[in-house]
Amino acid sequence: MIRAGLLVLALLAVAGCQTAGRLAPLEDGPYAPGLAPTTGPFADEAVDGLTVGHRLMASGEYELALEAYSRAAGETGLTVDVLSALGSANLRLGRLGQAETLLRDAVKEDPESVPAWNNLGVVLMEKGETGEAMRVFRTAFALDGAATPSIRDNLRLALAKMENPAYTGGDNHNFDLVRRGASAYLLLEAP
């Protein structure tokens, strides 16, 4: 019985020495990886923080999106796209002061950024600053060349609210957040 046990242990020890079928050793050491790899076999599969954040925003995960946008800021710096994205995430989380500051910084960084102007207008509407919001939406509309229907709708709603402060827009009163690219984030105004 003891000999059979020793034989099994010896076979296991010999089998453990084989390299076939085993995982390759880590190239960078035993520690967990940091940021997405920029070199090596997985570099082309890395997704930037802005893309991750946009996907999280679309799925309603605003806190996680904010974290992804913050990582993007660490990767690329505070570009107009990152500032606008951070502002939009803060808006969705109800942090209007932070959202306004970030979006104002974005339009200072790039005065022709249509998404930043539009999203700043949404923040101002949420804060009840209809007059300034209307001016900001007009700027976004002019820069966009009337190409984006959601920006036109935002301007139309702001104008209606300016003409009649009691205007609620009915059951489908929406302001749209936009970002660079093909998608838009829908922001529903509370009744």
mmCIF file of C-alpha atoms in Angstrom:
data_model
loop_
_atom_site.group_PDB
_atom_site.id
_atom_site.type_symbol
_atom_site.label_atom_id
_atom_site.label_comp_id
_atom_site.label_asym_id
_atom_site.label_seq_id
_atom_site.Cartn_x
_atom_site.Cartn_y
_atom_site.Cartn_z
ATOM 1 C CA MET A 1 0.000 0.000 0.000
ATOM 2 C CA ILE A 2 2.802 2.386 0.870
ATOM 3 C CA ARG A 3 4.679 1.429 -2.283
ATOM 4 C CA ALA A 4 1.600 2.146 -4.428
ATOM 5 C CA GLY A 5 1.272 5.576 -2.782
ATOM 6 C CA LEU A 6 4.954 6.323 -3.423
ATOM 7 C CA LEU A 7 4.579 5.218 -7.019
ATOM 8 C CA VAL A 8 1.614 7.553 -7.553
ATOM 9 C CA LEU A 9 3.538 10.454 -6.003
ATOM 10 C CA ALA A 10 6.540 9.727 -8.227
ATOM 11 C CA LEU A 11 4.327 9.646 -11.339
ATOM 12 C CA LEU A 12 2.694 12.935 -10.340
ATOM 13 C CA ALA A 13 6.095 14.510 -9.795
ATOM 14 C CA VAL A 14 7.297 13.358 -13.228
ATOM 15 C CA ALA A 15 4.046 14.570 -14.847
ATOM 16 C CA GLY A 16 4.474 17.942 -13.161
ATOM 17 C CA CYS A 17 7.871 18.368 -14.813
ATOM 18 C CA GLN A 18 6.414 18.225 -18.302
ATOM 19 C CA THR A 19 5.907 21.581 -20.052
ATOM 20 C CA ALA A 20 3.422 20.483 -22.684
ATOM 21 C CA GLY A 21 -0.082 21.760 -22.000
ATOM 22 C CA ARG A 22 1.015 24.146 -19.271
ATOM 23 C CA LEU A 23 0.448 27.881 -19.238
ATOM 24 C CA ALA A 24 3.328 29.995 -20.428
ATOM 25 C CA PRO A 25 5.067 32.005 -17.725
ATOM 26 C CA LEU A 26 4.069 35.654 -17.348
ATOM 27 C CA GLU A 27 6.322 37.993 -19.264
ATOM 28 C CA ASP A 28 5.920 40.967 -16.945
ATOM 29 C CA GLY A 29 6.044 39.214 -13.596
ATOM 30 C CA PRO A 30 3.421 37.874 -11.222
ATOM 31 C CA TYR A 31 1.526 41.145 -10.770
ATOM 32 C CA ALA A 32 -1.861 42.003 -12.265
ATOM 33 C CA PRO A 33 -1.692 44.142 -15.382
ATOM 34 C CA GLY A 34 -2.241 47.876 -15.125
ATOM 35 C CA LEU A 35 -3.677 49.835 -18.015
ATOM 36 C CA ALA A 36 -4.569 48.177 -21.285
ATOM 37 C CA PRO A 37 -1.475 46.809 -23.000
ATOM 38 C CA THR A 38 0.059 48.978 -25.676
ATOM 39 C CA THR A 39 2.471 46.309 -26.866
ATOM 40 C CA GLY A 40 2.369 42.555 -27.079
ATOM 41 C CA PRO A 41 -0.168 40.093 -28.405
ATOM 42 C CA PHE A 42 -3.235 41.815 -26.892
ATOM 43 C CA ALA A 43 -2.420 45.405 -27.821
ATOM 44 C CA ASP A 44 -4.803 45.436 -30.782
ATOM 45 C CA GLU A 45 -7.679 44.196 -28.574
ATOM 46 C CA ALA A 46 -7.409 47.052 -26.070
ATOM 47 C CA VAL A 47 -10.420 49.377 -25.966
ATOM 48 C CA ASP A 48 -9.916 53.004 -25.030
ATOM 49 C CA GLY A 49 -11.622 54.472 -21.974
ATOM 50 C CA LEU A 50 -13.906 56.749 -23.993
ATOM 51 C CA THR A 51 -15.378 53.829 -25.913
ATOM 52 C CA VAL A 52 -15.894 51.864 -22.715
ATOM 53 C CA GLY A 53 -17.503 54.899 -21.093
ATOM 54 C CA HIS A 54 -19.837 55.465 -24.051
ATOM 55 C CA ARG A 55 -20.959 51.841 -23.889
ATOM 56 C CA LEU A 56 -21.576 52.113 -20.158
ATOM 57 C CA MET A 57 -23.560 55.351 -20.635
ATOM 58 C CA ALA A 58 -25.701 53.654 -23.262
ATOM 59 C CA SER A 59 -26.438 50.833 -20.828
ATOM 60 C CA GLY A 60 -27.330 53.203 -17.976
ATOM 61 C CA GLU A 61 -24.213 52.548 -15.877
ATOM 62 C CA TYR A 62 -23.345 56.199 -15.263
ATOM 63 C CA GLU A 63 -21.079 55.744 -12.246
ATOM 64 C CA LEU A 64 -19.004 53.139 -14.098
ATOM 65 C CA ALA A 65 -18.980 55.370 -17.175
ATOM 66 C CA LEU A 66 -17.599 58.199 -15.058
ATOM 67 C CA GLU A 67 -14.787 55.895 -13.898
ATOM 68 C CA ALA A 68 -14.039 54.867 -17.501
ATOM 69 C CA TYR A 69 -13.956 58.509 -18.599
ATOM 70 C CA SER A 70 -11.608 59.298 -15.716
ATOM 71 C CA ARG A 71 -9.295 56.516 -16.918
ATOM 72 C CA ALA A 72 -9.507 57.992 -20.422
ATOM 73 C CA ALA A 73 -8.401 61.323 -18.967
ATOM 74 C CA GLY A 74 -5.366 59.544 -17.530
ATOM 75 C CA GLU A 75 -4.625 57.927 -20.888
ATOM 76 C CA THR A 76 -5.143 60.893 -23.228
ATOM 77 C CA GLY A 77 -5.387 63.951 -20.990
ATOM 78 C CA LEU A 78 -8.351 66.281 -20.613
ATOM 79 C CA THR A 79 -9.284 66.575 -24.263
ATOM 80 C CA VAL A 80 -12.554 68.153 -25.329
ATOM 81 C CA ASP A 81 -14.057 64.694 -25.838
ATOM 82 C CA VAL A 82 -13.048 63.570 -22.346
ATOM 83 C CA LEU A 83 -14.295 66.795 -20.732
ATOM 84 C CA SER A 84 -17.611 66.538 -22.575
ATOM 85 C CA ALA A 85 -17.997 62.879 -21.631
ATOM 86 C CA LEU A 86 -17.187 63.567 -17.962
ATOM 87 C CA GLY A 87 -19.712 66.411 -17.975
ATOM 88 C CA SER A 88 -22.397 64.207 -19.515
ATOM 89 C CA ALA A 89 -21.837 61.436 -16.974
ATOM 90 C CA ASN A 90 -22.022 63.928 -14.113
ATOM 91 C CA LEU A 91 -25.237 65.325 -15.575
ATOM 92 C CA ARG A 92 -26.780 61.853 -15.643
ATOM 93 C CA LEU A 93 -25.760 61.412 -12.014
ATOM 94 C CA GLY A 94 -27.488 64.688 -11.096
ATOM 95 C CA ARG A 95 -24.256 66.541 -10.353
ATOM 96 C CA LEU A 96 -25.233 69.673 -12.242
ATOM 97 C CA GLY A 97 -22.510 71.945 -10.851
ATOM 98 C CA GLN A 98 -19.718 69.547 -11.780
ATOM 99 C CA ALA A 99 -21.310 68.878 -15.171
ATOM 100 C CA GLU A 100 -21.558 72.597 -15.936
ATOM 101 C CA THR A 101 -17.931 73.242 -14.969
ATOM 102 C CA LEU A 102 -16.636 70.366 -17.108
ATOM 103 C CA LEU A 103 -18.758 71.315 -20.123
ATOM 104 C CA ARG A 104 -17.740 74.978 -19.893
ATOM 105 C CA ASP A 105 -14.116 73.809 -19.849
ATOM 106 C CA ALA A 106 -14.859 71.682 -22.930
ATOM 107 C CA VAL A 107 -16.240 74.623 -24.920
ATOM 108 C CA LYS A 108 -13.250 76.727 -23.867
ATOM 109 C CA GLU A 109 -10.950 73.931 -25.088
ATOM 110 C CA ASP A 110 -12.791 73.666 -28.420
ATOM 111 C CA PRO A 111 -15.290 76.448 -29.136
ATOM 112 C CA GLU A 112 -16.596 74.459 -32.123
ATOM 113 C CA SER A 113 -17.473 71.282 -30.213
ATOM 114 C CA VAL A 114 -21.143 70.742 -30.998
ATOM 115 C CA PRO A 115 -21.665 67.978 -28.369
ATOM 116 C CA ALA A 116 -20.123 70.100 -25.617
ATOM 117 C CA TRP A 117 -22.331 73.106 -26.488
ATOM 118 C CA ASN A 118 -25.462 70.969 -26.690
ATOM 119 C CA ASN A 119 -24.786 69.138 -23.430
ATOM 120 C CA LEU A 120 -24.037 72.443 -21.678
ATOM 121 C CA GLY A 121 -27.447 73.634 -22.859
ATOM 122 C CA VAL A 122 -29.057 70.541 -21.340
ATOM 123 C CA VAL A 123 -27.351 71.256 -18.009
ATOM 124 C CA LEU A 124 -28.545 74.849 -18.079
ATOM 125 C CA MET A 125 -32.110 73.755 -18.827
ATOM 126 C CA GLU A 126 -31.953 71.345 -15.906
ATOM 127 C CA LYS A 127 -30.793 74.210 -13.692
ATOM 128 C CA GLY A 128 -33.677 76.401 -14.892
ATOM 129 C CA GLU A 129 -31.415 78.871 -16.732
ATOM 130 C CA THR A 130 -33.578 78.884 -19.847
ATOM 131 C CA GLY A 131 -32.265 82.122 -21.384
ATOM 132 C CA GLU A 132 -28.635 81.060 -21.360
ATOM 133 C CA ALA A 133 -29.609 77.524 -22.388
ATOM 134 C CA MET A 134 -31.423 78.910 -25.440
ATOM 135 C CA ARG A 135 -28.312 80.900 -26.430
ATOM 136 C CA VAL A 136 -26.106 77.816 -25.952
ATOM 137 C CA PHE A 137 -28.483 75.622 -27.996
ATOM 138 C CA ARG A 138 -28.444 78.262 -30.764
ATOM 139 C CA THR A 139 -24.645 78.064 -30.796
ATOM 140 C CA ALA A 140 -24.746 74.259 -31.025
ATOM 141 C CA PHE A 141 -27.399 74.433 -33.737
ATOM 142 C CA ALA A 142 -25.374 76.924 -35.804
ATOM 143 C CA LEU A 143 -22.124 74.975 -35.448
ATOM 144 C CA ASP A 144 -23.927 71.752 -36.375
ATOM 145 C CA GLY A 145 -25.451 73.286 -39.488
ATOM 146 C CA ALA A 146 -28.874 71.929 -38.467
ATOM 147 C CA ALA A 147 -27.686 68.394 -39.219
ATOM 148 C CA THR A 148 -28.646 66.759 -35.905
ATOM 149 C CA PRO A 149 -32.378 66.512 -35.192
ATOM 150 C CA SER A 150 -31.888 66.183 -31.430
ATOM 151 C CA ILE A 151 -30.067 69.536 -31.265
ATOM 152 C CA ARG A 152 -32.865 71.169 -33.278
ATOM 153 C CA ASP A 153 -35.417 69.655 -30.893
ATOM 154 C CA ASN A 154 -33.478 70.867 -27.861
ATOM 155 C CA LEU A 155 -33.461 74.405 -29.281
ATOM 156 C CA ARG A 156 -37.166 74.197 -30.096
ATOM 157 C CA LEU A 157 -38.002 73.079 -26.548
ATOM 158 C CA ALA A 158 -35.835 75.816 -25.019
ATOM 159 C CA LEU A 159 -37.537 78.452 -27.208
ATOM 160 C CA ALA A 160 -40.974 77.177 -26.210
ATOM 161 C CA LYS A 161 -39.964 77.239 -22.547
ATOM 162 C CA MET A 162 -38.624 80.791 -22.953
ATOM 163 C CA GLU A 163 -41.840 82.034 -24.569
ATOM 164 C CA ASN A 164 -44.022 80.273 -22.003
ATOM 165 C CA PRO A 165 -42.232 79.482 -18.716
ATOM 166 C CA ALA A 166 -45.099 77.189 -17.704
ATOM 167 C CA TYR A 167 -44.527 75.065 -20.813
ATOM 168 C CA THR A 168 -43.929 71.429 -19.904
ATOM 169 C CA GLY A 169 -43.846 69.972 -23.401
ATOM 170 C CA GLY A 170 -46.429 67.279 -22.763
ATOM 171 C CA ASP A 171 -45.632 63.689 -21.925
ATOM 172 C CA ASN A 172 -42.700 63.420 -24.304
ATOM 173 C CA HIS A 173 -40.650 66.437 -23.196
ATOM 174 C CA ASN A 174 -37.064 65.268 -23.756
ATOM 175 C CA PHE A 175 -33.655 66.858 -23.977
ATOM 176 C CA ASP A 176 -30.990 64.863 -25.778
ATOM 177 C CA LEU A 177 -27.384 64.559 -24.760
ATOM 178 C CA VAL A 178 -25.124 64.050 -27.745
ATOM 179 C CA ARG A 179 -21.549 62.915 -28.143
ATOM 180 C CA ARG A 180 -19.175 62.735 -31.040
ATOM 181 C CA GLY A 181 -20.031 59.705 -33.101
ATOM 182 C CA ALA A 182 -23.299 58.143 -34.131
ATOM 183 C CA SER A 183 -25.055 57.751 -30.786
ATOM 184 C CA ALA A 184 -27.072 60.089 -28.612
ATOM 185 C CA TYR A 185 -27.906 59.829 -24.935
ATOM 186 C CA LEU A 186 -31.488 60.640 -24.081
ATOM 187 C CA LEU A 187 -32.100 62.746 -20.981
ATOM 188 C CA LEU A 188 -35.660 62.767 -19.727
ATOM 189 C CA GLU A 189 -36.713 65.890 -17.923
ATOM 190 C CA ALA A 190 -38.581 65.302 -14.698
ATOM 191 C CA PRO A 191 -42.221 66.429 -14.897
#
